[in-house]
Coordinates of N, CA and C in Angstrom, one line a residue:
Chain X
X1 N 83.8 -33.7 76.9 CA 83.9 -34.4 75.7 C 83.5 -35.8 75.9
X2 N 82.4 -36.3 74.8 CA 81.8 -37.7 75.4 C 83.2 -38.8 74.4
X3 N 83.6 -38.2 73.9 CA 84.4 -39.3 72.6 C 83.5 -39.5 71.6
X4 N 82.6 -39.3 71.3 CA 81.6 -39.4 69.9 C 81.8 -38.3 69.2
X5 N 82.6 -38.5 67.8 CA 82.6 -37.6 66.9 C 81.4 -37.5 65.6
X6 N 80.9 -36.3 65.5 CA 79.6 -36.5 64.7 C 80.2 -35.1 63.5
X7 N 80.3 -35.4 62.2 CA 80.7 -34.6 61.6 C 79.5 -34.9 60.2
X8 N 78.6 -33.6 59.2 CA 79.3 -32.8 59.7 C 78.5 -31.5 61.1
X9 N 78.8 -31.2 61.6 CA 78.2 -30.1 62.5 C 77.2 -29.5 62.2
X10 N 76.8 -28.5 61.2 CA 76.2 -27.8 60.5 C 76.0 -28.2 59.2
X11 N 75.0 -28.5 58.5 CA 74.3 -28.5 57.0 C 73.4 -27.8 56.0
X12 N 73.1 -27.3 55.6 CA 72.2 -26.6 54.7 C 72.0 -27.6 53.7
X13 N 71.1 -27.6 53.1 CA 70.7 -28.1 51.8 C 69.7 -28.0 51.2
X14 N 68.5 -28.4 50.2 CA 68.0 -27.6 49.8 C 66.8 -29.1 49.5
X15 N 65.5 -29.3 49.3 CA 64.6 -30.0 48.9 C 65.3 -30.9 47.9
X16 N 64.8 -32.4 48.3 CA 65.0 -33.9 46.8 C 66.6 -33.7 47.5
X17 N 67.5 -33.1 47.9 CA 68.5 -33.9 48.0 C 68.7 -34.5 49.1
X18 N 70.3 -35.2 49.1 CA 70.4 -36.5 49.5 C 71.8 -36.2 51.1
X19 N 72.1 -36.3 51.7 CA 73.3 -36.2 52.9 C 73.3 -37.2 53.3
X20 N 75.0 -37.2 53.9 CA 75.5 -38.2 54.4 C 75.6 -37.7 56.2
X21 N 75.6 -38.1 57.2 CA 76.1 -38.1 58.3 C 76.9 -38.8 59.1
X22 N 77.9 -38.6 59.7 CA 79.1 -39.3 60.1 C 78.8 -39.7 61.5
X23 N 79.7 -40.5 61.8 CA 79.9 -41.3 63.9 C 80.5 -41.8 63.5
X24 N 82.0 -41.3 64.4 CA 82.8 -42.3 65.3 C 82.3 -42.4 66.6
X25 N 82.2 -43.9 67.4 CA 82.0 -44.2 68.5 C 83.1 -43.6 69.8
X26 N 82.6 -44.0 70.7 CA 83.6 -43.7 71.2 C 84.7 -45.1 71.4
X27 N 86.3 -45.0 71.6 CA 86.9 -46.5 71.2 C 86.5 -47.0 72.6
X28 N 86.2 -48.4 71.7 CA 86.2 -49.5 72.5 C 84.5 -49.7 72.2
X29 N 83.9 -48.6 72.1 CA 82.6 -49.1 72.2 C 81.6 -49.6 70.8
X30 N 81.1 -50.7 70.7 CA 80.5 -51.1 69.6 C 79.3 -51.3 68.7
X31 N 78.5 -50.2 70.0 CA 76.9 -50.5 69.5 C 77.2 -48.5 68.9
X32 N 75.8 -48.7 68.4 CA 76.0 -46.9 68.0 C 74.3 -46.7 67.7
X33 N 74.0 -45.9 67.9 CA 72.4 -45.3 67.9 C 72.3 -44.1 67.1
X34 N 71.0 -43.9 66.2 CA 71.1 -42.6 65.6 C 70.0 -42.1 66.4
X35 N 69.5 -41.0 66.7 CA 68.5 -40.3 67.0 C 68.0 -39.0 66.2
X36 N 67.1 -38.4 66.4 CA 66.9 -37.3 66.0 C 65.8 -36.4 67.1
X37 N 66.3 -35.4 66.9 CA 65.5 -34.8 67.7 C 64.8 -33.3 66.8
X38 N 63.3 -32.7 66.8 CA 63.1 -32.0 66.1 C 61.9 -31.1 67.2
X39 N 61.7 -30.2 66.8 CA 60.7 -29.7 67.6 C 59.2 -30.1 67.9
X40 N 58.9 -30.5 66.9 CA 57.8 -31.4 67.2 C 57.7 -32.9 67.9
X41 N 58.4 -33.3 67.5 CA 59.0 -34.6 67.8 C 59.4 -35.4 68.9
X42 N 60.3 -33.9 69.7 CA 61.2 -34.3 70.3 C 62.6 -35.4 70.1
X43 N 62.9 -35.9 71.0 CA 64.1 -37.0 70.3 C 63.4 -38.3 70.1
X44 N 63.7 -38.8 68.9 CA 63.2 -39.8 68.5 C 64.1 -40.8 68.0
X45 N 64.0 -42.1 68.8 CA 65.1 -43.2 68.4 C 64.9 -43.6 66.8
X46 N 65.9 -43.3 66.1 CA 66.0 -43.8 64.5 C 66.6 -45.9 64.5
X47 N 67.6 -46.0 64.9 CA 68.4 -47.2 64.8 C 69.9 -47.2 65.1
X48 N 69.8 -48.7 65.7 CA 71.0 -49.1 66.4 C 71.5 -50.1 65.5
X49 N 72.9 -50.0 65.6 CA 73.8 -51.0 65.4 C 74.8 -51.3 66.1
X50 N 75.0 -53.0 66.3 CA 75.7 -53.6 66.7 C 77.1 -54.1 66.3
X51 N 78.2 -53.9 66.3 CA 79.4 -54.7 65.7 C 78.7 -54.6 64.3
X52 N 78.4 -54.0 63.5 CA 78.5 -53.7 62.3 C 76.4 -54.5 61.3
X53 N 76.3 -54.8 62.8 CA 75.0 -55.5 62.3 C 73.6 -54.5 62.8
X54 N 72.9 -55.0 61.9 CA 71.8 -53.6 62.5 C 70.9 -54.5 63.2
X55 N 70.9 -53.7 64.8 CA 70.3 -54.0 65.4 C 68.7 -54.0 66.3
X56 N 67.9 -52.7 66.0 CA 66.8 -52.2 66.2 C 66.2 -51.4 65.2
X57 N 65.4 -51.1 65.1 CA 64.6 -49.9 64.4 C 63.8 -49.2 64.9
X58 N 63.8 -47.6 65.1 CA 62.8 -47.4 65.6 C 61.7 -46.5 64.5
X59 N 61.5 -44.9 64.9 CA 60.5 -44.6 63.7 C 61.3 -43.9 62.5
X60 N 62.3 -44.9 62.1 CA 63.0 -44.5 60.5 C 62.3 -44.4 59.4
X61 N 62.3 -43.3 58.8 CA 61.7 -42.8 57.7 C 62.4 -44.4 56.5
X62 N 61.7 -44.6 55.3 CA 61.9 -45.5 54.5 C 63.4 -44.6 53.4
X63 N 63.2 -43.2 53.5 CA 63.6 -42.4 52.8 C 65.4 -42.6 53.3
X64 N 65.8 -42.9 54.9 CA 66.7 -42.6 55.3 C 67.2 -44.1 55.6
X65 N 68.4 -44.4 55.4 CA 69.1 -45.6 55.6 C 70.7 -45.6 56.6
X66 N 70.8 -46.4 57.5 CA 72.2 -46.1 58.0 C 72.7 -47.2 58.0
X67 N 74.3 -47.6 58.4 CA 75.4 -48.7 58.3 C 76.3 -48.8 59.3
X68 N 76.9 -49.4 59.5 CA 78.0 -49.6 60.5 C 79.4 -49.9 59.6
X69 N 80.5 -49.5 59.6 CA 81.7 -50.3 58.7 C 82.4 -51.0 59.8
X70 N 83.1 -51.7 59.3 CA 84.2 -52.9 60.0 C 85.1 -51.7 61.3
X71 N 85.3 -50.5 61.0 CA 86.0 -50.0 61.8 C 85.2 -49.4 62.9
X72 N 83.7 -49.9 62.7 CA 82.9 -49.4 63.5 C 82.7 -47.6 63.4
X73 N 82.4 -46.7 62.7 CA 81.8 -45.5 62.6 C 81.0 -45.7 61.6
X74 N 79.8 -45.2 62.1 CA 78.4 -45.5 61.2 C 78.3 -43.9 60.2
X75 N 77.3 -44.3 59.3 CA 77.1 -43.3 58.8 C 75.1 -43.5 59.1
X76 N 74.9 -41.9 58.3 CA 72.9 -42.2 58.3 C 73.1 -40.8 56.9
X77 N 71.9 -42.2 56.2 CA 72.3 -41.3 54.9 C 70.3 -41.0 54.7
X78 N 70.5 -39.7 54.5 CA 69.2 -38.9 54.2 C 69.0 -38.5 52.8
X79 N 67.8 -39.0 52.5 CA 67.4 -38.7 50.8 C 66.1 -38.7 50.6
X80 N 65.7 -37.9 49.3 CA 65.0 -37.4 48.9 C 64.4 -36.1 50.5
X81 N 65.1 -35.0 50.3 CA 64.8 -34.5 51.7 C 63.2 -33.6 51.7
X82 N 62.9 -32.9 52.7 CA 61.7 -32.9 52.9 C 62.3 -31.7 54.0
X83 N 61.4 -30.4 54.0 CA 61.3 -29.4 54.6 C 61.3 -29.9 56.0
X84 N 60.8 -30.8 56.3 CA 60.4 -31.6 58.1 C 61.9 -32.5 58.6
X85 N 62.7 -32.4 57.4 CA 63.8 -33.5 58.3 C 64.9 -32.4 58.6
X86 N 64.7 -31.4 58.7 CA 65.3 -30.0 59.5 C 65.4 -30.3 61.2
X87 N 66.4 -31.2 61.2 CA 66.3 -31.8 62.7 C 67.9 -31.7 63.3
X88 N 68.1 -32.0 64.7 CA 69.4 -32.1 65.1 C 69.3 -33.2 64.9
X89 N 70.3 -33.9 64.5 CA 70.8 -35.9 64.5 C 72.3 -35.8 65.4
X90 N 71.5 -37.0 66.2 CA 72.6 -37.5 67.1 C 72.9 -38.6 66.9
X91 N 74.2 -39.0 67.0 CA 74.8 -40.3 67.2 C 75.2 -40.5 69.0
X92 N 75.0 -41.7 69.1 CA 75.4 -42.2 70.5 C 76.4 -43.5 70.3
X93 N 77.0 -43.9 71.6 CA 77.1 -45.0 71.5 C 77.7 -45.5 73.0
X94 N 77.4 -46.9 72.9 CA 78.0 -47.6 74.1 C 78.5 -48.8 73.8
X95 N 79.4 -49.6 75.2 CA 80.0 -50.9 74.5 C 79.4 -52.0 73.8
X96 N 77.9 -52.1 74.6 CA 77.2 -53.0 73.8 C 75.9 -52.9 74.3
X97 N 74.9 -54.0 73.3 CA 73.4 -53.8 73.9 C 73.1 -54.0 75.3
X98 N 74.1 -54.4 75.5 CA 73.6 -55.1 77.2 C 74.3 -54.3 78.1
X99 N 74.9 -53.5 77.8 CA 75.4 -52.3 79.0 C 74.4 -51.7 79.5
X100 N 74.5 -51.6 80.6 CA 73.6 -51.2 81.8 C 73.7 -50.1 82.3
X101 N 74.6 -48.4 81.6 CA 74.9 -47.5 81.7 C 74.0 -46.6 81.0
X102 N 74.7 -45.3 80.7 CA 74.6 -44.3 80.0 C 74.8 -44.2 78.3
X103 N 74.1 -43.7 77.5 CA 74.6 -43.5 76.5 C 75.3 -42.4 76.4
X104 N 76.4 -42.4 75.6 CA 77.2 -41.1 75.4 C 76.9 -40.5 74.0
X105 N 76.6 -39.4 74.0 CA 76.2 -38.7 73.1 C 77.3 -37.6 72.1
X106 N 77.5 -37.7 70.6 CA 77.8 -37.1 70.6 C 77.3 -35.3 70.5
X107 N 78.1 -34.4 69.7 CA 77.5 -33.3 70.0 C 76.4 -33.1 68.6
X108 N 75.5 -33.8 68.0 CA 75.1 -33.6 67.1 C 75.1 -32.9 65.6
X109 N 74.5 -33.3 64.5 CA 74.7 -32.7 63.6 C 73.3 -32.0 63.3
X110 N 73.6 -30.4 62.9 CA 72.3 -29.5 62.8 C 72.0 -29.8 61.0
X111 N 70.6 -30.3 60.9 CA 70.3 -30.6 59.2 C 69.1 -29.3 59.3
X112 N 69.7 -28.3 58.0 CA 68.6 -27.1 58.3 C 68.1 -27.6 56.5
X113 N 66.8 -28.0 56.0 CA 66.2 -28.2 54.6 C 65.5 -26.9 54.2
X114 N 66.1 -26.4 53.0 CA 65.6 -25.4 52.6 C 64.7 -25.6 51.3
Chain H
X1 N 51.6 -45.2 72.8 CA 51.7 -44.5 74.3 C 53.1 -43.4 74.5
X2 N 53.0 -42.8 75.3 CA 53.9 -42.2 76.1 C 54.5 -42.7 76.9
X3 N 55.8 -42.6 77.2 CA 56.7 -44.0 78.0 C 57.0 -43.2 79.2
X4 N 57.6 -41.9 79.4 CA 58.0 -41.1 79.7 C 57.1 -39.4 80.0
X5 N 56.6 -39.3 80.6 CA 56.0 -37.6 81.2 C 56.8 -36.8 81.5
X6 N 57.2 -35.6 80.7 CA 57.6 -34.4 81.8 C 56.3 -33.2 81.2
X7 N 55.7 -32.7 82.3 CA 54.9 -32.0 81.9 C 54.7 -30.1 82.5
X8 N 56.2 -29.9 83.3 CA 56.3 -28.7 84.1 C 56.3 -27.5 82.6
X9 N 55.7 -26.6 82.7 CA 56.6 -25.2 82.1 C 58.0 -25.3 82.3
X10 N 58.3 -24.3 81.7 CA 59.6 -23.8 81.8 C 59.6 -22.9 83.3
X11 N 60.9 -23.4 83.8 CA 61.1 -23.0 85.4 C 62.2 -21.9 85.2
X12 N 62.3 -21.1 85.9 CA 63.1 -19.6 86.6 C 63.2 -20.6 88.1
X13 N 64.5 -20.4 88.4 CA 65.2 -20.7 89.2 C 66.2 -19.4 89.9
X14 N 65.8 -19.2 91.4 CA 67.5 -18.6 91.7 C 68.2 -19.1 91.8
X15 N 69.6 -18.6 91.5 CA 71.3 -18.8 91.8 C 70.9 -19.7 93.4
X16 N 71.6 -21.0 93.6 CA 71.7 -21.2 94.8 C 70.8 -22.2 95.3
X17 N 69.7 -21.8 94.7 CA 68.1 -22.4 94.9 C 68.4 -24.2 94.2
X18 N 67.4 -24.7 95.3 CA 67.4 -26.2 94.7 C 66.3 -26.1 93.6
X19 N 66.3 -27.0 92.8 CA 65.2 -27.2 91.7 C 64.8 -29.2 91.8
X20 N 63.5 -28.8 91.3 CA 62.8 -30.3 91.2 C 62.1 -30.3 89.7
X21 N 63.1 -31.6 89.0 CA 62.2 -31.9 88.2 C 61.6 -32.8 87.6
X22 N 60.1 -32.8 87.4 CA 59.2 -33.8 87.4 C 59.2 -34.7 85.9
X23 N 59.4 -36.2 86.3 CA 59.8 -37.2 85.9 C 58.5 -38.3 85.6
X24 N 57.6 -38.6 84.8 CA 57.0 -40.5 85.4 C 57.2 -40.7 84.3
X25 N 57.1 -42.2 84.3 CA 57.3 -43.3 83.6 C 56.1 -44.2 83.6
X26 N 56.0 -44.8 82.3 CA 55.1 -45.8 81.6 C 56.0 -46.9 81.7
X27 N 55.8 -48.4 82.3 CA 56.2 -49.8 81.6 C 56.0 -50.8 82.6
X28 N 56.0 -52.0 81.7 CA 55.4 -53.1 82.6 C 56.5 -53.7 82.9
X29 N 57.8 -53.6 82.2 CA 59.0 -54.3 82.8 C 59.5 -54.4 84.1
X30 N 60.2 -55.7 84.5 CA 60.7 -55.1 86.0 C 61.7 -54.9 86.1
X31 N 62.6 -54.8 84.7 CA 64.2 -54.6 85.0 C 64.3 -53.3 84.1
X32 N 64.6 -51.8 84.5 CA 64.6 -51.0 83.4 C 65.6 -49.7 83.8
X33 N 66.1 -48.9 83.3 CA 66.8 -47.7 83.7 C 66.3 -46.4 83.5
X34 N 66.8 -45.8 84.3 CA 65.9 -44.5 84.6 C 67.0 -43.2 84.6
X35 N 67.4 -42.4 83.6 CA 68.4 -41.7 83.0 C 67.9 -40.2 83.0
X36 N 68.9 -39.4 83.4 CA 68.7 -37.8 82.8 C 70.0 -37.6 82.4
X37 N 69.5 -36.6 81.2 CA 70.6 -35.6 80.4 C 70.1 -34.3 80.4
X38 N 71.3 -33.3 80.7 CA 71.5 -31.9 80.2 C 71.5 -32.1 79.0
X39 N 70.8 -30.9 77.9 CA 71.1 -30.3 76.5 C 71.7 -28.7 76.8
X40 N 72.0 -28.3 76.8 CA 72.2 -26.6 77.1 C 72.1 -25.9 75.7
X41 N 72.1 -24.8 75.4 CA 71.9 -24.0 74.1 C 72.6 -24.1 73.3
X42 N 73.7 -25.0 73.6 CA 74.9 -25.2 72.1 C 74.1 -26.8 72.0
X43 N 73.6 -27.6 72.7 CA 73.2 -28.6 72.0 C 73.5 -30.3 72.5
X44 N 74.4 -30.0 73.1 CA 75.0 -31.3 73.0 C 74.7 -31.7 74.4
X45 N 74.3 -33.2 74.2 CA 73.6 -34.2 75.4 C 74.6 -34.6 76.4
X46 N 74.3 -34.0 77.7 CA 74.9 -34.7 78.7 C 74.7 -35.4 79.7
X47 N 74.8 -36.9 80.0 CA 74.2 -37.2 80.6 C 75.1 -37.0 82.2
X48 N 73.8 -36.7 83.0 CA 73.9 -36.4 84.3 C 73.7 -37.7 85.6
X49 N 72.6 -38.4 85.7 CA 72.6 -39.8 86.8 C 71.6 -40.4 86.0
X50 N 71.9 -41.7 86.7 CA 71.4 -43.0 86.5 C 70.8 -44.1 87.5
X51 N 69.2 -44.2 87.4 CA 69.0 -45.5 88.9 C 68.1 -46.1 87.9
X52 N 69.0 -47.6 88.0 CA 67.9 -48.7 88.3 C 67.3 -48.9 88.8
X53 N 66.3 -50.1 88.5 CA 64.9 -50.0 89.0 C 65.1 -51.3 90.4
X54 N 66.0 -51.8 90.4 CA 66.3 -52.6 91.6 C 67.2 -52.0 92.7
X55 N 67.5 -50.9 92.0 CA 68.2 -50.1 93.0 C 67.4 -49.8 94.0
X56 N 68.0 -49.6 95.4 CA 67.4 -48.6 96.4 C 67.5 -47.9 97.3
X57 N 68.6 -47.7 96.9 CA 68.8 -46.2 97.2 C 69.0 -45.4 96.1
X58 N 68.4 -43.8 96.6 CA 68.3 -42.5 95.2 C 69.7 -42.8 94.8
X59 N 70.0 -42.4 93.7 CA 71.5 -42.1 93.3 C 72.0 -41.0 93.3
X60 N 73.1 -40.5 93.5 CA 73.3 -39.1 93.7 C 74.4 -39.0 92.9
X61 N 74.8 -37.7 92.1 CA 76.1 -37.4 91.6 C 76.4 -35.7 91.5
X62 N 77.5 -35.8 92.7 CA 77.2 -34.1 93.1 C 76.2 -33.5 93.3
X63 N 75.5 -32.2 92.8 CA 74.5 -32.0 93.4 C 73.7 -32.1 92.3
X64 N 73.2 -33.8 91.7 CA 72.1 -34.2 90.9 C 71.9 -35.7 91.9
X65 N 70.7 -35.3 92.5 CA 70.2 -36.4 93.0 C 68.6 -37.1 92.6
X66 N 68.1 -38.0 92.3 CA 67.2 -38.7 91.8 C 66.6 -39.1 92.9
X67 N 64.8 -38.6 92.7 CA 64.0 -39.3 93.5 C 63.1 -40.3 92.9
X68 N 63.8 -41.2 93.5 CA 62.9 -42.5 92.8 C 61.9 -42.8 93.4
X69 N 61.0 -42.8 93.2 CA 59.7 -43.7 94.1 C 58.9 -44.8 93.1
X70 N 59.5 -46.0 92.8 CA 59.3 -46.7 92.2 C 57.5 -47.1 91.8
X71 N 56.7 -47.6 93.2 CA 55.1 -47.4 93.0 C 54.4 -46.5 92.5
X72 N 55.0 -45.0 92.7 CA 54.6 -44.1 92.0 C 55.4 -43.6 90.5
X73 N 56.1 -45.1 90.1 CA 56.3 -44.7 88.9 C 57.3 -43.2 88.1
X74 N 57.8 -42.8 89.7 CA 58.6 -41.1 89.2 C 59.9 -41.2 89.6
X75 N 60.7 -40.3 88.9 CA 62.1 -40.7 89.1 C 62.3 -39.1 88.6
X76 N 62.1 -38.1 89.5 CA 62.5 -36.8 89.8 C 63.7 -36.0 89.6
X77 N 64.1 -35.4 89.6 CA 65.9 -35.1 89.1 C 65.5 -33.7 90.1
X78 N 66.7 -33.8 91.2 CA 66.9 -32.5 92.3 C 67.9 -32.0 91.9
X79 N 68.0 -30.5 91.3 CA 69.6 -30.0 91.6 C 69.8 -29.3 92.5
X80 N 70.6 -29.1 93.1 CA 70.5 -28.6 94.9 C 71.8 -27.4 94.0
X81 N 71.9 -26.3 94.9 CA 72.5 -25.3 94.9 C 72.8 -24.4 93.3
X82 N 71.5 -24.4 92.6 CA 71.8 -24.2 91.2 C 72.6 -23.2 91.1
X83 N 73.2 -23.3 89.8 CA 74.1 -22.1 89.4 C 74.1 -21.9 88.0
X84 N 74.9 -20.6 87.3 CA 73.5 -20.0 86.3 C 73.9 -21.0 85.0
X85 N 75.2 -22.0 85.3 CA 75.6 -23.1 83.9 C 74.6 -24.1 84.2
X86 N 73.4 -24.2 85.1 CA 72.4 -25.2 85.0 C 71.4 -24.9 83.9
X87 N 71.3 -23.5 83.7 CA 69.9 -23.3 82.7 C 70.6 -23.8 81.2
X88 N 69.3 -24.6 81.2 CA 69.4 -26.0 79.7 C 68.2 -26.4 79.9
X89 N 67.8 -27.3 79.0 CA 66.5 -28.1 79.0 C 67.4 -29.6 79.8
X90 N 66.1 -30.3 80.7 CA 66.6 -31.3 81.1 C 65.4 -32.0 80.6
X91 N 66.1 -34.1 79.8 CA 65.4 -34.6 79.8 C 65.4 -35.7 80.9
X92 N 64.0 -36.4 81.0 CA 64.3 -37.7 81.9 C 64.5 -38.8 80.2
X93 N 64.9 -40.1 80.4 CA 64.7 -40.8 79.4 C 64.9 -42.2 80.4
X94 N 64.4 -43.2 79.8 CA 63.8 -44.7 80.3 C 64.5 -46.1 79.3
X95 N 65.6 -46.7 79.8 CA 65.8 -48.1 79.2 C 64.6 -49.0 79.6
X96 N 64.4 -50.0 78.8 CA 63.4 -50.8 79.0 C 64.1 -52.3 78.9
X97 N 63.6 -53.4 79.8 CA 64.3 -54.5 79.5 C 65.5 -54.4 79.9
X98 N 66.2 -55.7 79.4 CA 67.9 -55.8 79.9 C 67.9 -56.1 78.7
X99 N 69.7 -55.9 78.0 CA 69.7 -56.3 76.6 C 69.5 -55.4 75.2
X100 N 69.1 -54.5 75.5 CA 68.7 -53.4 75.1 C 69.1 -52.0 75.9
X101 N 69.9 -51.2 75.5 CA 70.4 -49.9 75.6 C 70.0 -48.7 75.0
X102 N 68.6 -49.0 74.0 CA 68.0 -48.0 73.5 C 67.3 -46.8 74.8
X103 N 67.0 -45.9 74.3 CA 66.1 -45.4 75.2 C 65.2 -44.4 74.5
X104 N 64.2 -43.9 75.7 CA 63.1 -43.4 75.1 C 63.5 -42.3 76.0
X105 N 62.8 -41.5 75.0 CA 62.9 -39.8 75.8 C 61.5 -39.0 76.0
X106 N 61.5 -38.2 77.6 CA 60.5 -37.7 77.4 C 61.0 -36.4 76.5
X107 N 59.6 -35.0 76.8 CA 59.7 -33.9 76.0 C 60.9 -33.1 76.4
X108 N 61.1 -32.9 77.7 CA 61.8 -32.1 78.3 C 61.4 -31.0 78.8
X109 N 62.4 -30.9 80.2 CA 62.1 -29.4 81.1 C 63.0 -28.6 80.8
X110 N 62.4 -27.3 80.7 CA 63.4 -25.6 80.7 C 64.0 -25.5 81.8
X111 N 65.0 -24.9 81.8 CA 65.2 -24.5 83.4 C 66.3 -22.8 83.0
X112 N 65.8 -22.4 83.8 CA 66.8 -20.7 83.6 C 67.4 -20.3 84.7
X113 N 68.1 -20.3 85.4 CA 69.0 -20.0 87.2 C 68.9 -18.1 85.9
X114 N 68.6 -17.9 87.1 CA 68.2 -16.2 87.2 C 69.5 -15.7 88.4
X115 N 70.3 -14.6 88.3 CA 71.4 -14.8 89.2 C 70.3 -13.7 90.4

């Protein structure tokens, strides 16, 4: 168990709509990363946040937006959906940008677009 | 570009048998990290060792040891005595910079321990 809770696990949904995705970090730690990983794709860095500030971007669709709250668990919110964002999403996190370790991963959320 | 190469098939392994898998790296940085994670068929990322690029000596953690050979750009992943909870996809993935904890991932390798 990495301590990253990603809820929810499993999703279904259907074309044009909209989901939420959950992270808790693990405690203590304050940066958090979204990823995605799809078959074609592979894993692809979406965006990090810092202590509640957003910190990187990588290739985020314009369609998908995420946040950090004060308690530190981020959300990534997906809209207007698209048969192609049928992906595993991961959340990660570590203490901070400048840790020189591992990211801990949580156990992903499966987005299946019907 | 591509940051990260893994370019093997999918590997069959025996029970017991060591396994090698093939790692390079893209970057002009001189301060960067060099990571592998298990995914296994339920999904969820584990990371297994870690060497820096100023490191030098391989890193080892149990039987996951890293061959780094820095001029040649490869940072290998050995698992010595496989057993059949190794078959998962392994990826390598690469921090870049200090200051930055993102990382990049390659495609990933299959691996199946056959008993």
């Amino acid at each position: 168990d990495s301590g990253v809770t990603q809820t929810p696990k499993h999703l279904i949904t259907a074309t044009g709509q909209r989901v939420t995705l959950r992270c808790s970090p693990r405690s203590g730690d304050l940066s958090v990363y979204w990823y995605q990983q799809s078959l074609d794709q592979g894993l692809q860095f979406l965006i990090q946040y810092y202590n509640g500030e957003e910190r990187a971007k990588g290739n985020i669709l314009e369609r998908f937006s995420a946040q950090q709250f004060p308690d530190l668990h981020s959300e990534l919110n997906l809209s207007s959906l698209e048969l192609g964002d049928s992906a595993l999403y991961f959340c990660a996190s570590s203490v901070d940008p400048g840790y020189d370790g591992e990211l801990f991963f949580g156990e992903g959320s499966r987005l299946t677009v019907l | 570009a591509q940051k990260i190469t893994q370019t093997q098939p999918g590997m069959f392994v025996q029970e017991k048998e060591a396994v090698t898998l093939d790692c390079t790296y893209d970057t002009s940085d001189q301060s960067y990290g060099l990571f592998w994670y298990k995914q296994p068929s339920s999904g969820e990322m584990i990371f297994l060792i870690y060497q820096g690029s100023y490191d030098e000596q391989n890193a080892t953690e149990g039987r996951y040891s890293l061959n780094f050979q820095k001029a040649r750009k490869s940072a290998n992943l050995v698992i010595s005595a496989s057993q059949l909870g190794d078959s998962a996809m392994y990826f390598c993935a690469m921090r870049e910079g200090y200051g930055n904890n993102r990382l990049a991932f390659g495609k990933g390798n299959q691996v199946v321990v056959i008993p």
